mmCIF file of C-alpha atoms in Angstrom:
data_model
loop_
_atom_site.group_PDB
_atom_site.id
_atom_site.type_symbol
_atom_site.label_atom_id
_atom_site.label_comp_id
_atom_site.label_asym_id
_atom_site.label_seq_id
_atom_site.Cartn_x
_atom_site.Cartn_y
_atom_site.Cartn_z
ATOM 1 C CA UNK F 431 0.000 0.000 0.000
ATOM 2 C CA UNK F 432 1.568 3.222 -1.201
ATOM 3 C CA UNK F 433 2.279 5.989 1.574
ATOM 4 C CA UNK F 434 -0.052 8.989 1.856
ATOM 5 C CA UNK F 435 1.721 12.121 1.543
ATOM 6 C CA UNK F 436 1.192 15.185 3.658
ATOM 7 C CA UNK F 437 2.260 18.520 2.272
ATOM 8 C CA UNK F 438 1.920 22.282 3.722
ATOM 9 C CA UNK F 439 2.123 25.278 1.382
ATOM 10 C CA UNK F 440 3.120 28.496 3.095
ATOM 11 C CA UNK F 441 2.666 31.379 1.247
ATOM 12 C CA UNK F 442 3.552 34.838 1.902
ATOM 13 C CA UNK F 443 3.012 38.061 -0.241
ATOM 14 C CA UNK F 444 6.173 39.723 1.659
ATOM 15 C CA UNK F 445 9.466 38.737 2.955
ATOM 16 C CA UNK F 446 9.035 39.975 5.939
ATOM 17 C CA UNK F 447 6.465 37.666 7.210
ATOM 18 C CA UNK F 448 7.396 34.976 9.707
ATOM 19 C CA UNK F 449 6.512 31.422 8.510
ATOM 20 C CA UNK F 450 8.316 29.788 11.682
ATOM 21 C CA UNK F 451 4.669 29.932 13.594
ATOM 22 C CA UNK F 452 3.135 28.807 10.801
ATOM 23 C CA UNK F 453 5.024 25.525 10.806
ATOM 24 C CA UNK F 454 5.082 25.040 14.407
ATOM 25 C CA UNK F 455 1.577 25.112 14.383
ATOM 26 C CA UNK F 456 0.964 22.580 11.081
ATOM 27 C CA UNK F 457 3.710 20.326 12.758
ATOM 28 C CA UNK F 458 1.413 20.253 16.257
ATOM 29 C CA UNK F 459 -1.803 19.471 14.349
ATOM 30 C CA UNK F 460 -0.326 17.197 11.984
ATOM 31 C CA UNK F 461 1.103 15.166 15.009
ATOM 32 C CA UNK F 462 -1.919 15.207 16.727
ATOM 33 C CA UNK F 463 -3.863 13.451 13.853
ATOM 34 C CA UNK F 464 -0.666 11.352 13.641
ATOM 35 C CA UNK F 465 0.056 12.387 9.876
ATOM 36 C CA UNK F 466 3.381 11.658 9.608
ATOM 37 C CA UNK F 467 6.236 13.332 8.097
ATOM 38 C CA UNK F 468 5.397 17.086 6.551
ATOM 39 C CA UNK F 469 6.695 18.097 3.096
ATOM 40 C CA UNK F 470 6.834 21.729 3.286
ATOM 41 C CA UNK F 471 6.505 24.061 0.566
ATOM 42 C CA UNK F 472 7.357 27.485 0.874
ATOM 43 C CA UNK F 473 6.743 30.758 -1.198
ATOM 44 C CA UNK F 474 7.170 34.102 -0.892
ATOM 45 C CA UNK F 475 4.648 36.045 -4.282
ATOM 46 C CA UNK F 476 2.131 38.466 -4.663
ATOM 47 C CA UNK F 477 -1.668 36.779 -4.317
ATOM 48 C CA UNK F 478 -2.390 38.430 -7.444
ATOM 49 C CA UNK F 479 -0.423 35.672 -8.898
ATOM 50 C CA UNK F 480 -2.673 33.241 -11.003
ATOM 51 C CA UNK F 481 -3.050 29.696 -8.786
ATOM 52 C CA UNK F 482 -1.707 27.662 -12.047
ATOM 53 C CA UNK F 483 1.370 30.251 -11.804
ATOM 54 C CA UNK F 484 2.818 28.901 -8.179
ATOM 55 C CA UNK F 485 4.017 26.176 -6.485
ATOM 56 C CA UNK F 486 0.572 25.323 -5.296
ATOM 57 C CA UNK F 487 -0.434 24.026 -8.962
ATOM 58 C CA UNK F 488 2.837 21.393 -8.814
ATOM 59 C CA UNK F 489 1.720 20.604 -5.519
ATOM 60 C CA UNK F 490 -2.118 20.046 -6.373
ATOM 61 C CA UNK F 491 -0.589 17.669 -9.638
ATOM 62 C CA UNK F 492 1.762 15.685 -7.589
ATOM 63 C CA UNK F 493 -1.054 14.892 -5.036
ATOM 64 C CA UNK F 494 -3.509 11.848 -5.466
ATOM 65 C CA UNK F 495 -6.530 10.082 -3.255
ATOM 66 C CA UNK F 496 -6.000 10.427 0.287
ATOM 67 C CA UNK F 497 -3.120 12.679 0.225
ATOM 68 C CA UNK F 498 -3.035 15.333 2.604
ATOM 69 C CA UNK F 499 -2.358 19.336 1.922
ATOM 70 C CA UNK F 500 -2.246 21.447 4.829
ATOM 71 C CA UNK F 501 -2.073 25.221 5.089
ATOM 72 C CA UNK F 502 -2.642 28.105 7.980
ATOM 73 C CA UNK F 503 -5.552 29.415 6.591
ATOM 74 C CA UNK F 504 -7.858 28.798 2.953
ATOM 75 C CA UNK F 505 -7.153 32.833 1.819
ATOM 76 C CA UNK F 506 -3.366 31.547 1.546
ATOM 77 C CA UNK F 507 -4.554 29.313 -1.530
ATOM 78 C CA UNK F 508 -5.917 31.879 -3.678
ATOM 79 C CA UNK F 509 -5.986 35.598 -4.183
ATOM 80 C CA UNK F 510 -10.530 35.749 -4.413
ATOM 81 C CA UNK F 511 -13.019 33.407 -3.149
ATOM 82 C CA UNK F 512 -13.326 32.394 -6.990
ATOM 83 C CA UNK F 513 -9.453 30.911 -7.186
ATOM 84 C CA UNK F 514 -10.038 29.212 -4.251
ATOM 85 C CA UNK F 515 -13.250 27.608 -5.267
ATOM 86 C CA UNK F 516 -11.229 26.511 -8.036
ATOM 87 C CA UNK F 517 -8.130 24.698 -6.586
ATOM 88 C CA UNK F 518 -10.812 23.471 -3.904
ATOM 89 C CA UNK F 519 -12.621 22.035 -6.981
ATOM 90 C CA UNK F 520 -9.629 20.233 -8.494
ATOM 91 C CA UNK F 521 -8.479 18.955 -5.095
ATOM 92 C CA UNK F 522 -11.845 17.109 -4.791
ATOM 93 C CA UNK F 523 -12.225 15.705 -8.027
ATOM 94 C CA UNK F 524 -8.635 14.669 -7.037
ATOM 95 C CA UNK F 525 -9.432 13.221 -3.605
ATOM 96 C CA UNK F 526 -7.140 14.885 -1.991
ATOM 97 C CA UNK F 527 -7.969 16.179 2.312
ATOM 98 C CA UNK F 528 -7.514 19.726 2.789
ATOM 99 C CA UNK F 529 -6.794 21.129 6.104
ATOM 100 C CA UNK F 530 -6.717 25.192 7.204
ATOM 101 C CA UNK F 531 -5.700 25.800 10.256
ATOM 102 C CA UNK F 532 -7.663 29.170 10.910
ATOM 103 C CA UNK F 533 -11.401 28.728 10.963
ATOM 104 C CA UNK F 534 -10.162 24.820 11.418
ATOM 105 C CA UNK F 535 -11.512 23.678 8.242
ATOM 106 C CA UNK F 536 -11.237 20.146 7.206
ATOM 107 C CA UNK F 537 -12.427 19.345 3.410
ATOM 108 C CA UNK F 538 -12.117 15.825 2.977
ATOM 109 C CA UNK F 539 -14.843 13.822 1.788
ATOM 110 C CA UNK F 540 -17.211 14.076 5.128
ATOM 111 C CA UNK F 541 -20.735 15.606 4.926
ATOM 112 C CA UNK F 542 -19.321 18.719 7.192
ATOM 113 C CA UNK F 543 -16.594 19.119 4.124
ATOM 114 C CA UNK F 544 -19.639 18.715 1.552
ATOM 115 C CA UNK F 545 -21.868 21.398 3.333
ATOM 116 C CA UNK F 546 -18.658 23.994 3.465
ATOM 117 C CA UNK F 547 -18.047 23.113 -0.010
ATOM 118 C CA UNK F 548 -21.464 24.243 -0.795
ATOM 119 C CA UNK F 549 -21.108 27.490 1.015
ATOM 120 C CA UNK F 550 -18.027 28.235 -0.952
ATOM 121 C CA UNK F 551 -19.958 27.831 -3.608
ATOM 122 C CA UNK F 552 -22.585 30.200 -3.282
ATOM 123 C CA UNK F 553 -19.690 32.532 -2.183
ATOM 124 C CA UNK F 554 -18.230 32.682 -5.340
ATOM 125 C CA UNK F 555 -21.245 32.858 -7.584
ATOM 126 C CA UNK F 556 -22.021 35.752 -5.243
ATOM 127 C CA UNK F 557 -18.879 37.242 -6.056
ATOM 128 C CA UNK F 558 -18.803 36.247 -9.984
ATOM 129 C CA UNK F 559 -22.324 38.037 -9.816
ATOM 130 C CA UNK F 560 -20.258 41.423 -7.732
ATOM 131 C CA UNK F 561 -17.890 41.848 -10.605
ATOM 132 C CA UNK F 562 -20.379 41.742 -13.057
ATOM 133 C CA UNK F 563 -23.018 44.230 -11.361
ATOM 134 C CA UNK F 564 -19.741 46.364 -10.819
ATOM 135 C CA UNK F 565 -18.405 46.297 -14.537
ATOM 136 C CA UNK F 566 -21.805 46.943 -16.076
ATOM 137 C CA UNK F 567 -22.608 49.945 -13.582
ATOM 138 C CA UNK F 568 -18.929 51.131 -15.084
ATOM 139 C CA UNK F 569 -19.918 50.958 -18.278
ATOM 140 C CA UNK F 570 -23.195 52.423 -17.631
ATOM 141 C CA UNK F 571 -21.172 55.745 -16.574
ATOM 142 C CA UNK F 572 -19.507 55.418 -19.540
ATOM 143 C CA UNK F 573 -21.874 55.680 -21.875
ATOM 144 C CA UNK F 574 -24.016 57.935 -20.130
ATOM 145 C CA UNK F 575 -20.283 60.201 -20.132
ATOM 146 C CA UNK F 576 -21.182 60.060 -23.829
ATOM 147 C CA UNK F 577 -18.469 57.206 -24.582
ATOM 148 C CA UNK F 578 -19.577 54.774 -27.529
ATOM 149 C CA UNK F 579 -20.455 51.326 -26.531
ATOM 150 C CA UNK F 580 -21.804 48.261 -28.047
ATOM 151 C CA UNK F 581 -21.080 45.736 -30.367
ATOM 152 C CA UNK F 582 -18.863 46.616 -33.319
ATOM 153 C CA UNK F 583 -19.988 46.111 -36.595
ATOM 154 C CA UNK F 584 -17.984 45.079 -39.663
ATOM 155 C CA UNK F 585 -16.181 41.553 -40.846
ATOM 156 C CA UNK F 586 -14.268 40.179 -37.994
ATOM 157 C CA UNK F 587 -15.915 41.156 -35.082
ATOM 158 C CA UNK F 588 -17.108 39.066 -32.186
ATOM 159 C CA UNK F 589 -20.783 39.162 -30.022
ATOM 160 C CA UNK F 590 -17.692 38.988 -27.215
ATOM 161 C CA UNK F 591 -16.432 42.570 -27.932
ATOM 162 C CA UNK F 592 -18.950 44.430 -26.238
ATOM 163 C CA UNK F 593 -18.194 42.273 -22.770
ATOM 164 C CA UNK F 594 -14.297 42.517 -23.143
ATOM 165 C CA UNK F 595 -13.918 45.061 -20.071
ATOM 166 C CA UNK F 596 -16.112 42.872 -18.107
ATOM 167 C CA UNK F 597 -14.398 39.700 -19.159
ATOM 168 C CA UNK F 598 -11.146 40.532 -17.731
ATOM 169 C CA UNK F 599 -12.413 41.287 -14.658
ATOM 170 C CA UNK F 600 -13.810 38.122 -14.235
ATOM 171 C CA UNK F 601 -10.558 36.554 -15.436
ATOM 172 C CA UNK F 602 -8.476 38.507 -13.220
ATOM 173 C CA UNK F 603 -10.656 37.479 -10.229
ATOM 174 C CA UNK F 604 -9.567 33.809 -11.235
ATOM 175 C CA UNK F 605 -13.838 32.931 -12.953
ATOM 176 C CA UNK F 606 -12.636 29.882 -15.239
ATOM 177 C CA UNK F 607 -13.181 30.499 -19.086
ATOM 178 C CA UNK F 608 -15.336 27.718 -18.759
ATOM 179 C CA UNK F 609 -17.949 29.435 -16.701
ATOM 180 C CA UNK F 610 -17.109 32.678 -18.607
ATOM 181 C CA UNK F 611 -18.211 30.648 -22.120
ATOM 182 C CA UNK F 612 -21.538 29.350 -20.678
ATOM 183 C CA UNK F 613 -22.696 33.207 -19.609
ATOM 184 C CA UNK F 614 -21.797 34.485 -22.880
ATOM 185 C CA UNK F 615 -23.287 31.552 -24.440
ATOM 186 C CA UNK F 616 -20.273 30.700 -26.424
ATOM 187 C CA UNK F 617 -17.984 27.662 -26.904
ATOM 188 C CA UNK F 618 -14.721 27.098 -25.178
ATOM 189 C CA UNK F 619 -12.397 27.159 -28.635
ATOM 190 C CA UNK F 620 -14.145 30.336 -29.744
ATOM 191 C CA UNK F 621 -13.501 31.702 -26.473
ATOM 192 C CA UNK F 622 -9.658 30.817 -26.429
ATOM 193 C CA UNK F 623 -9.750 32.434 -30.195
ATOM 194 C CA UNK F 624 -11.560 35.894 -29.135
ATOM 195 C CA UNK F 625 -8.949 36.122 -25.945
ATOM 196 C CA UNK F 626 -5.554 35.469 -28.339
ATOM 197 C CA UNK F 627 -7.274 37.504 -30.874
ATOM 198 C CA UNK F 628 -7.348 40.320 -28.204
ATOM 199 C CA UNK F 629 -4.033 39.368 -26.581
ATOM 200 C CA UNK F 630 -5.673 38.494 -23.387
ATOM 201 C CA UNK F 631 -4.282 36.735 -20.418
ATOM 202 C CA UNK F 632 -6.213 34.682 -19.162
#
């Protein structure tokens, strides 16, 4: 029977945060529920760094069923409620137990994990639903500060153009294009197209 693996990811936006608490603390609780050796993984970037950009995307890959990833509290995993959802989303389709520390979360399979899952959930659509209300009340100004809106006409042009600005915010808040597609009631490929097309990151 293979060995599960227990990993902490420690991330800090500065360098002059302390992780040494941090680890005393995941050692204590990982003793306590007799984990086993701790694989830490440390990094020191800026939140607004995309998940799929950090260490925390090697670690979520190299993790399988069972395997444990620990961290000091669940903002630490993503930079908006959205990214989080996300990397939660992938963990659990991945088996894998995650444990925060703060707020002493435990999502691993139980019905409490299921029910916070669910609330996490709602969280982000709440917050998808935010940055939309916010970018169309911006645009809204806009036009009303006698800027032209709307869809472009001509060869060439996409029914996504008029949504661009609101788009990125959603990107930049870590929505997955997949989502982003279904609301604009587009396909994934001509999605991918319209953002290189526009030199989008994404």
């Amino acid at each position: 029977m293979q060995k599960l693996k227990t990993v902490a990811y420690l991330r800090v936006s500065t360098s002059g945060q302390d992780l040494e608490k941090n680890k005393a603390d995941i050692l204590l609780f990982a003793n306590d529920r007799k984990f086993g050796h701790v694989d830490f993984v440390e990094e020191k970037v800026s939140g607004k760094k995309h998940w799929k950009d950090r260490k925390i995307k090697t670690i979520i890959d190299k993790l399988g069923a069972g395997d444990r990833l620990i961290v000091p509290e669940l903002s630490r995993l993503g930079r908006s409620m959205l990214e989080i959802m996300e990397i939660l989303s992938v963990a659990k389709e991945k088996e894998i137990c995650i444990y925060a520390l703060k707020g002493n979360w435990e999502l691993n399979g139980t019905i409490q994990s299921k029910l916070i899952a669910m609330c996490f959930s709602m969280a982000a659509e709440i917050e998808r639903d935010l940055i939309s209300s916010r970018t169309k009340e911006a645009l809204k100004a806009r036009k009303a500060a006698g800027v032209k809106l709307g869809r472009p006409k001509g060869p060439g042009k996409s029914m996504l153009d008029p949504h661009k600005e609101e788009i990125v915010a959603l990107l930049k808040n870590g929505t997955t294009k997949t989502w982003i597609a279904n609301k604009y009631n587009t396909t994934l490929p001509n999605l991918y197209n319209w953002l290189k097309k526009n030199k989008i990151q994404g």
